[in-house]
mmCIF file with all atom_site columns, C-alpha atoms in Angstrom:
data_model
loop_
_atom_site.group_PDB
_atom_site.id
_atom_site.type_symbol
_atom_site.label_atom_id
_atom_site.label_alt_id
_atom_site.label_comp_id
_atom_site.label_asym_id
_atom_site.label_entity_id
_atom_site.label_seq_id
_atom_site.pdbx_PDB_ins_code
_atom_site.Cartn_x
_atom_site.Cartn_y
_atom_site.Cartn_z
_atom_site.occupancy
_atom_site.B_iso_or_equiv
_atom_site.pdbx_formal_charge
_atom_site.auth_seq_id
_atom_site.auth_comp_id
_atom_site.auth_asym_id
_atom_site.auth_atom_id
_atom_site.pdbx_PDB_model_num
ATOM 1  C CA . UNK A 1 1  ? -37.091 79.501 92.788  1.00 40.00 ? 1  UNK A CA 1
ATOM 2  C CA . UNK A 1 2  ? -34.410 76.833 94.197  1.00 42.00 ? 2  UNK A CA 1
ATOM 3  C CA . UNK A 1 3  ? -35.805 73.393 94.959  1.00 49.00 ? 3  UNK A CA 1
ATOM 4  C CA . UNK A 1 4  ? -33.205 70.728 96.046  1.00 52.00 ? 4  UNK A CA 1
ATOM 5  C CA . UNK A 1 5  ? -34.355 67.685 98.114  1.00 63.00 ? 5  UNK A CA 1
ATOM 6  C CA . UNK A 1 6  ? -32.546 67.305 101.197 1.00 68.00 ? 6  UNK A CA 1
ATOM 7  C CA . UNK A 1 7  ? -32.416 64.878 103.257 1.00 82.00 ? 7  UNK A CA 1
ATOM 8  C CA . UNK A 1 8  ? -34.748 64.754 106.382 1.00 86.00 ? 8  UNK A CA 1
ATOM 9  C CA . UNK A 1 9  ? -31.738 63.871 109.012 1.00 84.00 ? 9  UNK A CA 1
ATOM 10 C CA . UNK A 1 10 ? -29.675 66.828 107.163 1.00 84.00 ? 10 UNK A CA 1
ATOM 11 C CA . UNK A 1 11 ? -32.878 68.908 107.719 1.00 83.00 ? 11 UNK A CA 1
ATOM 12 C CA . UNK A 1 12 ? -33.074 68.324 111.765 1.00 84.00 ? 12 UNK A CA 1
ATOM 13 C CA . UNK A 1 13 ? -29.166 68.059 111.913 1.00 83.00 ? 13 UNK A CA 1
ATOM 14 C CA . UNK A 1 14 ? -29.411 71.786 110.721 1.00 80.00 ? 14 UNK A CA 1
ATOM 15 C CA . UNK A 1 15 ? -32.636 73.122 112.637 1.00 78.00 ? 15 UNK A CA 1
ATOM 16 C CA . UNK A 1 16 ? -30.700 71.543 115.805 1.00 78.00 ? 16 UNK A CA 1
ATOM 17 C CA . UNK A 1 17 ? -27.615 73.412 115.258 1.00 78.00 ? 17 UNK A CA 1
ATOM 18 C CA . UNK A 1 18 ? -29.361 76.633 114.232 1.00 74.00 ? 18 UNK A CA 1
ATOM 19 C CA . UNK A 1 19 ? -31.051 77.429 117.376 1.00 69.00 ? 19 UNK A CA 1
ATOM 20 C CA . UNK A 1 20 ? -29.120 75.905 120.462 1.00 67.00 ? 20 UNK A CA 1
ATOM 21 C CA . UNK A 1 21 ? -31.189 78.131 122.786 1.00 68.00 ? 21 UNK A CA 1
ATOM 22 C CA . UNK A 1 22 ? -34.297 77.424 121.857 1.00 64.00 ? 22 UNK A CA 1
ATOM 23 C CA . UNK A 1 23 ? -33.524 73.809 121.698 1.00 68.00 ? 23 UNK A CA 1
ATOM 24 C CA . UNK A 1 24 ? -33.075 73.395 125.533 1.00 71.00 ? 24 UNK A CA 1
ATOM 25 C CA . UNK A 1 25 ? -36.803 73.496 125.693 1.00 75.00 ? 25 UNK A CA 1
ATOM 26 C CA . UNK A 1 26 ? -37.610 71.290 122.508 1.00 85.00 ? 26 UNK A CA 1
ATOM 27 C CA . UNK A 1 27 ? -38.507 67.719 123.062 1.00 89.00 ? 27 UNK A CA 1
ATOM 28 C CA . UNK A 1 28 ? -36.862 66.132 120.062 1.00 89.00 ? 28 UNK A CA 1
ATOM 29 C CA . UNK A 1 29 ? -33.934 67.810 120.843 1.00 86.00 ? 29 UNK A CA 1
ATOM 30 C CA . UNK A 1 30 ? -33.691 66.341 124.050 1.00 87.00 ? 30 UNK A CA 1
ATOM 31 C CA . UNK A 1 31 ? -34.745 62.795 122.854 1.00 89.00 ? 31 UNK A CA 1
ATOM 32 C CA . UNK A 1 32 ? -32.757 60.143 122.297 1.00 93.00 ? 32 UNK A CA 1
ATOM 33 C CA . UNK A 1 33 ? -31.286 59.383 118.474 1.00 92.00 ? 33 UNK A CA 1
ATOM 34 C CA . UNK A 1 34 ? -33.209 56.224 117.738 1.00 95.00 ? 34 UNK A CA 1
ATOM 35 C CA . UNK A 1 35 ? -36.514 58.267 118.468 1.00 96.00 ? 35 UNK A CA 1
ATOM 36 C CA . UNK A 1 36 ? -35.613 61.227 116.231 1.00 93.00 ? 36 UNK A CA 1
ATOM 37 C CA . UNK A 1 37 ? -34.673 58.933 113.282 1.00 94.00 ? 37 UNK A CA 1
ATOM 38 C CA . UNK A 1 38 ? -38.404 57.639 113.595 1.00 96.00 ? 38 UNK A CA 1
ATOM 39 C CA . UNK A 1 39 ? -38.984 61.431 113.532 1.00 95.00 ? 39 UNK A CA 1
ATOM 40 C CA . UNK A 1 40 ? -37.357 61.586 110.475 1.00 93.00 ? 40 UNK A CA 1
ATOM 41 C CA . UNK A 1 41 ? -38.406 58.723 109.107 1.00 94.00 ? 41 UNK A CA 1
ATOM 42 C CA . UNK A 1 42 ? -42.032 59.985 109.715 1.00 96.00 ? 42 UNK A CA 1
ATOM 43 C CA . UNK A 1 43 ? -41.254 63.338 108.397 1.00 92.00 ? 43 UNK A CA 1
ATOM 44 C CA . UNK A 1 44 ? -39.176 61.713 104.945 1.00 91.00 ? 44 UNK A CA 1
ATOM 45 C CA . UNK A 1 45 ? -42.540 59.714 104.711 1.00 93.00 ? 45 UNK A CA 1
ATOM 46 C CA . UNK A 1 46 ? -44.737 62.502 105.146 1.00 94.00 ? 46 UNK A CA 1
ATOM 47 C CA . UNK A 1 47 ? -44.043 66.161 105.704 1.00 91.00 ? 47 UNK A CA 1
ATOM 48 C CA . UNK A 1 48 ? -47.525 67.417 106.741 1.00 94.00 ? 48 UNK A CA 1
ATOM 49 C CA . UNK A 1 49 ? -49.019 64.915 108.613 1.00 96.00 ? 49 UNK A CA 1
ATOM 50 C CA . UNK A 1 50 ? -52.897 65.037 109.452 1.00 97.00 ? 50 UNK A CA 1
ATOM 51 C CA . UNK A 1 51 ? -54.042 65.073 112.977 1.00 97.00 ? 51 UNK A CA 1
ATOM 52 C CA . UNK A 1 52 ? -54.696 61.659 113.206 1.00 98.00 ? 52 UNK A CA 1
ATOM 53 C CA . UNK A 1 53 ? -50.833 60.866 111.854 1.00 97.00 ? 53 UNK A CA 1
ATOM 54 C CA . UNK A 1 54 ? -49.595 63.375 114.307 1.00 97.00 ? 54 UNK A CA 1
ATOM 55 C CA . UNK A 1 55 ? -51.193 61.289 117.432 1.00 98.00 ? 55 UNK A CA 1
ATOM 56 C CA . UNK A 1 56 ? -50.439 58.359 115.618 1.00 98.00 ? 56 UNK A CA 1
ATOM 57 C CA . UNK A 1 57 ? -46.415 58.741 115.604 1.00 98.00 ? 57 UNK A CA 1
ATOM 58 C CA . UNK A 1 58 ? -46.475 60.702 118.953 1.00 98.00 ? 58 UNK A CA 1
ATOM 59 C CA . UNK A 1 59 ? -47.756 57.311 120.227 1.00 98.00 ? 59 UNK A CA 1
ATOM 60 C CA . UNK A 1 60 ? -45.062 55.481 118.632 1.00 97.00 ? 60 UNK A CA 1
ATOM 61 C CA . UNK A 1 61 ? -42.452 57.971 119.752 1.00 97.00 ? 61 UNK A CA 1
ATOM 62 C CA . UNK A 1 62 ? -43.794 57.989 123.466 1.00 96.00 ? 62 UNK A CA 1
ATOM 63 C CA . UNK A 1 63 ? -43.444 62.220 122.658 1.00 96.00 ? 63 UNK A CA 1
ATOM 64 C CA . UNK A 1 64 ? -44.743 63.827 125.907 1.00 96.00 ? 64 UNK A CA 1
ATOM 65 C CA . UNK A 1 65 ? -47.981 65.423 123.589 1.00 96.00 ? 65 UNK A CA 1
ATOM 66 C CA . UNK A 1 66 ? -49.010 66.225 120.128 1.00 97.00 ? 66 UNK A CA 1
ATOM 67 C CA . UNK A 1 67 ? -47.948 69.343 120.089 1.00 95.00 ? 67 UNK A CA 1
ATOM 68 C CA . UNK A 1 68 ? -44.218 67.999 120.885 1.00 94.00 ? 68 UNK A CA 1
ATOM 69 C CA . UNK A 1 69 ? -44.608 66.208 117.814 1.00 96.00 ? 69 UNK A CA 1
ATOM 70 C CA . UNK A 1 70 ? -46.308 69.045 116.353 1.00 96.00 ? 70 UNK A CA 1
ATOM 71 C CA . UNK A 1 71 ? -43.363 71.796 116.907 1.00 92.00 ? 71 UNK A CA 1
ATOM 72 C CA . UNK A 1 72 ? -41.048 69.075 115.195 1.00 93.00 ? 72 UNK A CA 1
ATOM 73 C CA . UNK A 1 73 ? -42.545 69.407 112.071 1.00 94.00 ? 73 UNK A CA 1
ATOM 74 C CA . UNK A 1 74 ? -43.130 72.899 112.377 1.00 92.00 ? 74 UNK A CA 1
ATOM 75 C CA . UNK A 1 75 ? -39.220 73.470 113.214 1.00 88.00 ? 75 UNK A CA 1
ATOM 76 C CA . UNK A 1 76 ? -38.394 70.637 110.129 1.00 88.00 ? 76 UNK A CA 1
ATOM 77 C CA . UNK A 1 77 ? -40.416 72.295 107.571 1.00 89.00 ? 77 UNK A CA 1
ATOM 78 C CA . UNK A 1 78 ? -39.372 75.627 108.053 1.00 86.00 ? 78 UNK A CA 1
ATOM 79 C CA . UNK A 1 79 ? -36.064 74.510 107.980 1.00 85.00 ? 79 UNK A CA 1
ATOM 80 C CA . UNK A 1 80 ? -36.731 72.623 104.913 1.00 83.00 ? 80 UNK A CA 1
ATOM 81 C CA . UNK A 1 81 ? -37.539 75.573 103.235 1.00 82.00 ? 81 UNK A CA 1
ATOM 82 C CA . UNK A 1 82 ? -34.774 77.649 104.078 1.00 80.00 ? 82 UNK A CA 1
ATOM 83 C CA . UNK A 1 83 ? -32.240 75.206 102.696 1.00 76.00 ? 83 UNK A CA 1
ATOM 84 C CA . UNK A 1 84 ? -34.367 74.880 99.544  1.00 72.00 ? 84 UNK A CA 1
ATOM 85 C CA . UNK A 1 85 ? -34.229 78.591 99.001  1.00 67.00 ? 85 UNK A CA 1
ATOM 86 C CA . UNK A 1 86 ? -37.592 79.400 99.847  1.00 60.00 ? 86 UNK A CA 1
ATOM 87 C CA . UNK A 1 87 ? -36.599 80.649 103.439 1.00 55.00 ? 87 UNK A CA 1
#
Protein backbone atom coordinates (compact mmCIF):
# COMPACT_ATOMS: atom_id res chain seq x y z
CA UNK A 1 0.00 0.00 0.00
CA UNK A 2 0.95 3.79 -1.00
CA UNK A 3 0.19 6.40 1.65
CA UNK A 4 1.36 10.01 0.84
CA UNK A 5 -0.37 12.99 2.56
CA UNK A 6 -1.68 15.40 0.24
CA UNK A 7 -2.77 18.36 0.70
CA UNK A 8 -6.58 19.05 1.21
CA UNK A 9 -6.74 22.10 -1.51
CA UNK A 10 -4.64 19.63 -3.94
CA UNK A 11 -7.34 17.03 -3.01
CA UNK A 12 -10.54 19.31 -4.15
CA UNK A 13 -8.33 21.04 -6.89
CA UNK A 14 -8.24 17.40 -8.34
CA UNK A 15 -11.89 16.02 -7.52
CA UNK A 16 -12.96 19.49 -9.29
CA UNK A 17 -11.09 18.87 -12.36
CA UNK A 18 -11.91 15.16 -12.50
CA UNK A 19 -15.53 15.36 -12.97
CA UNK A 20 -16.56 18.73 -14.74
CA UNK A 21 -20.02 17.26 -15.42
CA UNK A 22 -20.96 16.25 -12.40
CA UNK A 23 -19.70 19.37 -10.86
CA UNK A 24 -22.39 21.65 -12.47
CA UNK A 25 -24.71 20.27 -9.89
CA UNK A 26 -22.24 20.26 -6.80
CA UNK A 27 -22.52 23.05 -4.36
CA UNK A 28 -18.88 23.54 -3.46
CA UNK A 29 -18.12 23.64 -6.84
CA UNK A 30 -20.23 26.40 -7.46
CA UNK A 31 -19.22 28.30 -4.23
CA UNK A 32 -17.12 30.91 -3.95
CA UNK A 33 -13.10 30.29 -3.07
CA UNK A 34 -13.03 31.77 0.40
CA UNK A 35 -15.92 29.25 1.35
CA UNK A 36 -14.19 26.16 -0.08
CA UNK A 37 -10.88 26.97 1.70
CA UNK A 38 -13.05 26.78 5.01
CA UNK A 39 -14.06 23.49 3.32
CA UNK A 40 -10.73 22.54 3.26
CA UNK A 41 -9.71 23.82 6.18
CA UNK A 42 -12.54 21.75 7.86
CA UNK A 43 -11.68 18.72 5.92
CA UNK A 44 -7.44 19.19 6.71
CA UNK A 45 -8.83 19.44 10.36
CA UNK A 46 -10.98 16.59 10.21
CA UNK A 47 -11.72 14.17 7.42
CA UNK A 48 -14.80 12.35 8.83
CA UNK A 49 -16.67 14.69 10.57
CA UNK A 50 -19.62 13.54 12.98
CA UNK A 51 -23.08 14.73 12.39
CA UNK A 52 -22.99 17.34 14.70
CA UNK A 53 -19.52 18.78 12.88
CA UNK A 54 -21.22 18.36 9.60
CA UNK A 55 -24.22 20.90 10.69
CA UNK A 56 -21.79 22.69 12.52
CA UNK A 57 -19.51 23.87 9.39
CA UNK A 58 -22.57 23.83 7.00
CA UNK A 59 -23.67 26.68 9.33
CA UNK A 60 -20.50 28.40 9.05
CA UNK A 61 -20.34 27.89 5.31
CA UNK A 62 -24.06 29.11 4.79
CA UNK A 63 -24.02 25.46 2.48
CA UNK A 64 -27.65 25.20 1.22
CA UNK A 65 -28.01 21.64 3.59
CA UNK A 66 -26.02 19.00 5.25
CA UNK A 67 -25.97 16.87 2.74
CA UNK A 68 -24.17 19.70 0.48
CA UNK A 69 -21.63 19.56 3.00
CA UNK A 70 -22.00 15.97 3.21
CA UNK A 71 -21.25 15.11 -0.69
CA UNK A 72 -18.03 17.36 -0.16
CA UNK A 73 -16.50 15.08 1.98
CA UNK A 74 -17.74 12.20 0.31
CA UNK A 75 -16.24 13.58 -3.17
CA UNK A 76 -12.78 14.72 -0.95
CA UNK A 77 -12.25 11.45 0.60
CA UNK A 78 -12.66 9.38 -2.23
CA UNK A 79 -10.46 11.47 -3.96
CA UNK A 80 -8.07 11.31 -1.20
CA UNK A 81 -7.77 7.86 -1.61
CA UNK A 82 -7.23 7.61 -5.12
CA UNK A 83 -4.19 9.86 -5.03
CA UNK A 84 -2.88 7.87 -2.05
CA UNK A 85 -3.07 4.68 -4.03
CA UNK A 86 -5.85 3.19 -2.38
CA UNK A 87 -8.35 4.22 -5.23
Amino acid sequence: LVCRDVAASRVLEMALRSSGEANQGRWFSQCDPSVRAKLCEAYHLEPYPTAKQLEKLTRAVKAPSVDCVRTFYQCMQVKAQELCGHG
